[in-house]
């Protein structure tokens, strides 16, 4: 029997990693010991290694079932580049190619074979499986077997049968990033896992900088453009809510010189495929996409993900934002939002009739659940506490309970997170301050001021009453401010009892409060071309004598503010400082690269790009950003130092070592001379 030491050696030899990450080692051990297992790990945690390493050590074949057909080629390319023989069979191949892949696997010339679940039913594949010794069956995205999840795939239901049909039962290892208990139970049951070893690893992604920015809709595109321009060399994804927005923003970005494409389900398959390829191959830097983008993306060097709108749930946000920084290097996840986004989301939700097969009651239950999820998302936008911690609490993870102010019982449950505006506000100032601060989210770097706006809120509500719910928010603000506009006077609105009652409050503040009142259900804003402000279900509370209402004002440190200030057209008054400093990443304790390292990094990156073009594979498959960074640090000029670089295995050394070491040597001698001359 192989033991865990062999696994460690294989990890170094093929992947160039010095140690397993949390969770990996025990899962590998379980598989090698012949035990079924279930790995629940977030995206980027390194699930693949858990079956790829055993695959290199086990006698027979490892079959990997994955729904992501578009990813298989990249995965196989990556394995072959690491020196592990692998192949795939799927619908993108013709019959001959499929036969070739199967023959190769049957003869033991592939250690790993990727297949889509639909394949398991094909007679030819069944026949192959009867004749081939299969040691391990790995089920990726295992939550697709559960009807509770969003990604249910009927074809996953056939996996259990397939396993039972095999002459010799292989070890079965299932992997997912979905954390809920229900889904987990389904996986064990539906796949027929046999007393599985279950590993659940941390959902925190410490290399991600989480950032929440409240920004008016009209300022958002400009913000994104500035950001993308400042990070021209970085890969980024921008998520928008609608197809139209993706196209408009991609256009805006292209106009200012950012290399960007849009991606959404309305584009034809070819155009989508091209956009995805170009992004993966670093030919374009930015994809502006709807949530249709990302499932089939394994690109490890995405340096930022910007949400142009608030997503519908924390799960969705965590999944989409989590596509940043899979290589473990610092990356940034920015969420742009405003109160009217909330109003729009709520409206979409109310209109959603979802599945036609549902009865009225069922549909309402589904909507109620979606509302709950949305409320938690809104809480994320409004919280003044640590954003990392907010998410972890949502996923029900053990966190520092004393600091988080939760009882142990509560901390274990995802449901226990307070929802809705007021609960989260309570968490605000007090608790936001008493935690130590992760230094890696905008809230932990900012200070907050809570402003009592009860009077403003009451006046707005009174004004809506005065005008009989017959005007939009612009007019209401004008009336309250006592505007002398012709239109207003002509309509006699200056005779309203509330006319001029907020003359000393800036219009932006009035609008802010009005929008927040709408998203909290005190008011509601109608649809259509001329949206009007009506009363919401909680309107009556605003006239109660103990009605109290607050908004939050954020004071972001200069380092964080710079980019936004520029985006909203204000002049940034400081001396030019480095990009890293301005976007707060350095402050977050992220990158420590000096200018010289940066220059070498660029050179190594250029070499990576040319090699990728030569071999026709994505650059990140040659080496990840993390590996290049480590190369800058170690500056290897001999084989053993090169092997010590994180992510360099034996096969990579043989393939690329000479060329990368040449660049390092050339650079070091040049900078050495300059130092002497200087
Ligand atoms: P997942 O499937 O869980 O989303 P991947 O398997 O794609 O994650 O791994 C994410 C990244 O982490 C990959 O670039 C992978 O090479 C890297 N990685 C995995 N395990 C380790 C490890 N033990 N040490 C260093 N890097 C690792």
Short mmCIF file of N, CA and C and ligand atoms in Angstrom, two decimals, residues 11 15 17-21 24 41-49 140 298 300 326-327 624 626 646, ligand 1:
data_model
loop_
_atom_site.label_atom_id
_atom_site.label_comp_id
_atom_site.label_asym_id
_atom_site.label_seq_id
_atom_site.Cartn_x
_atom_site.Cartn_y
_atom_site.Cartn_z
N UNK A 11 3.35 15.19 -4.65
CA UNK A 11 2.88 16.58 -4.66
C UNK A 11 4.01 17.51 -5.11
N UNK A 15 3.56 18.75 -8.89
CA UNK A 15 2.98 20.09 -8.80
C UNK A 15 3.94 21.12 -8.22
N UNK A 17 4.59 21.65 -5.09
CA UNK A 17 4.15 22.22 -3.82
C UNK A 17 4.81 21.49 -2.67
N UNK A 18 5.22 22.28 -1.68
CA UNK A 18 5.96 21.72 -0.57
C UNK A 18 5.09 21.04 0.48
N UNK A 19 3.82 21.40 0.55
CA UNK A 19 2.97 20.85 1.60
C UNK A 19 1.52 20.81 1.15
N UNK A 20 0.78 19.90 1.75
CA UNK A 20 -0.66 19.87 1.49
C UNK A 20 -1.31 21.03 2.22
N UNK A 21 -2.42 21.45 1.68
CA UNK A 21 -3.20 22.47 2.38
C UNK A 21 -4.15 21.77 3.35
N UNK A 24 -6.54 18.64 2.58
CA UNK A 24 -6.08 17.80 1.48
C UNK A 24 -5.44 16.50 1.96
N UNK A 41 -15.05 21.94 0.21
CA UNK A 41 -14.02 22.97 0.26
C UNK A 41 -14.41 24.11 -0.68
N UNK A 42 -14.09 25.33 -0.29
CA UNK A 42 -14.46 26.44 -1.17
C UNK A 42 -13.64 26.43 -2.46
N UNK A 43 -14.16 27.14 -3.43
CA UNK A 43 -13.44 27.29 -4.69
C UNK A 43 -12.03 27.80 -4.42
N UNK A 44 -11.08 27.20 -5.07
CA UNK A 44 -9.71 27.67 -4.91
C UNK A 44 -8.95 26.97 -3.79
N UNK A 45 -9.66 26.16 -3.00
CA UNK A 45 -9.01 25.51 -1.86
C UNK A 45 -8.10 24.38 -2.31
N UNK A 46 -8.37 23.85 -3.50
CA UNK A 46 -7.51 22.78 -4.00
C UNK A 46 -8.13 21.41 -3.91
N UNK A 47 -9.34 21.28 -4.44
CA UNK A 47 -10.01 19.98 -4.42
C UNK A 47 -9.34 19.00 -5.39
N UNK A 48 -8.94 19.52 -6.56
CA UNK A 48 -8.44 18.61 -7.60
C UNK A 48 -7.26 17.76 -7.12
N UNK A 49 -6.37 18.41 -6.37
CA UNK A 49 -5.18 17.70 -5.87
C UNK A 49 -5.59 16.44 -5.10
N UNK A 140 -16.75 15.39 -9.16
CA UNK A 140 -16.55 16.81 -8.95
C UNK A 140 -17.92 17.51 -8.96
N UNK A 298 -11.32 28.23 -14.96
CA UNK A 298 -10.39 27.71 -13.99
C UNK A 298 -9.17 28.62 -13.88
N UNK A 300 -6.45 30.89 -12.83
CA UNK A 300 -6.05 31.11 -11.43
C UNK A 300 -5.58 32.53 -11.17
N UNK A 326 -7.47 32.61 -7.21
CA UNK A 326 -7.42 31.18 -6.92
C UNK A 326 -6.00 30.69 -6.73
N UNK A 327 -5.03 31.46 -7.19
CA UNK A 327 -3.64 31.06 -7.01
C UNK A 327 -3.13 31.42 -5.62
N UNK A 624 1.61 29.66 -12.54
CA UNK A 624 0.66 30.61 -11.97
C UNK A 624 1.38 31.90 -11.61
N UNK A 626 1.45 33.13 -8.78
CA UNK A 626 2.11 32.87 -7.50
C UNK A 626 3.51 32.29 -7.73
N UNK A 646 7.77 27.58 -5.43
CA UNK A 646 6.43 27.04 -5.24
C UNK A 646 5.73 26.86 -6.60
P1 LIG B 1 -10.79 23.98 -6.44
O1 LIG B 1 -11.06 22.87 -7.39
O2 LIG B 1 -10.99 23.60 -5.01
O3 LIG B 1 -11.52 25.24 -6.79
P2 LIG B 1 -8.16 23.86 -7.49
O4 LIG B 1 -8.01 22.41 -7.33
O5 LIG B 1 -8.40 24.40 -8.84
O6 LIG B 1 -9.28 24.38 -6.51
O7 LIG B 1 -6.87 24.56 -6.84
C1 LIG B 1 -6.75 25.96 -6.80
C2 LIG B 1 -5.31 26.37 -6.91
O8 LIG B 1 -4.57 26.02 -5.75
C3 LIG B 1 -4.61 25.71 -8.08
O9 LIG B 1 -3.82 26.68 -8.73
C4 LIG B 1 -3.75 24.65 -7.40
O10 LIG B 1 -2.63 24.30 -8.16
C5 LIG B 1 -3.38 25.32 -6.09
N1 LIG B 1 -3.05 24.35 -5.03
C6 LIG B 1 -3.77 23.26 -4.70
N2 LIG B 1 -3.19 22.60 -3.69
C7 LIG B 1 -2.08 23.29 -3.35
C8 LIG B 1 -1.05 23.12 -2.36
N3 LIG B 1 -1.04 22.09 -1.51
N4 LIG B 1 -0.07 24.04 -2.31
C9 LIG B 1 -0.07 25.08 -3.16
N5 LIG B 1 -0.99 25.31 -4.10
C10 LIG B 1 -2.00 24.42 -4.20
#
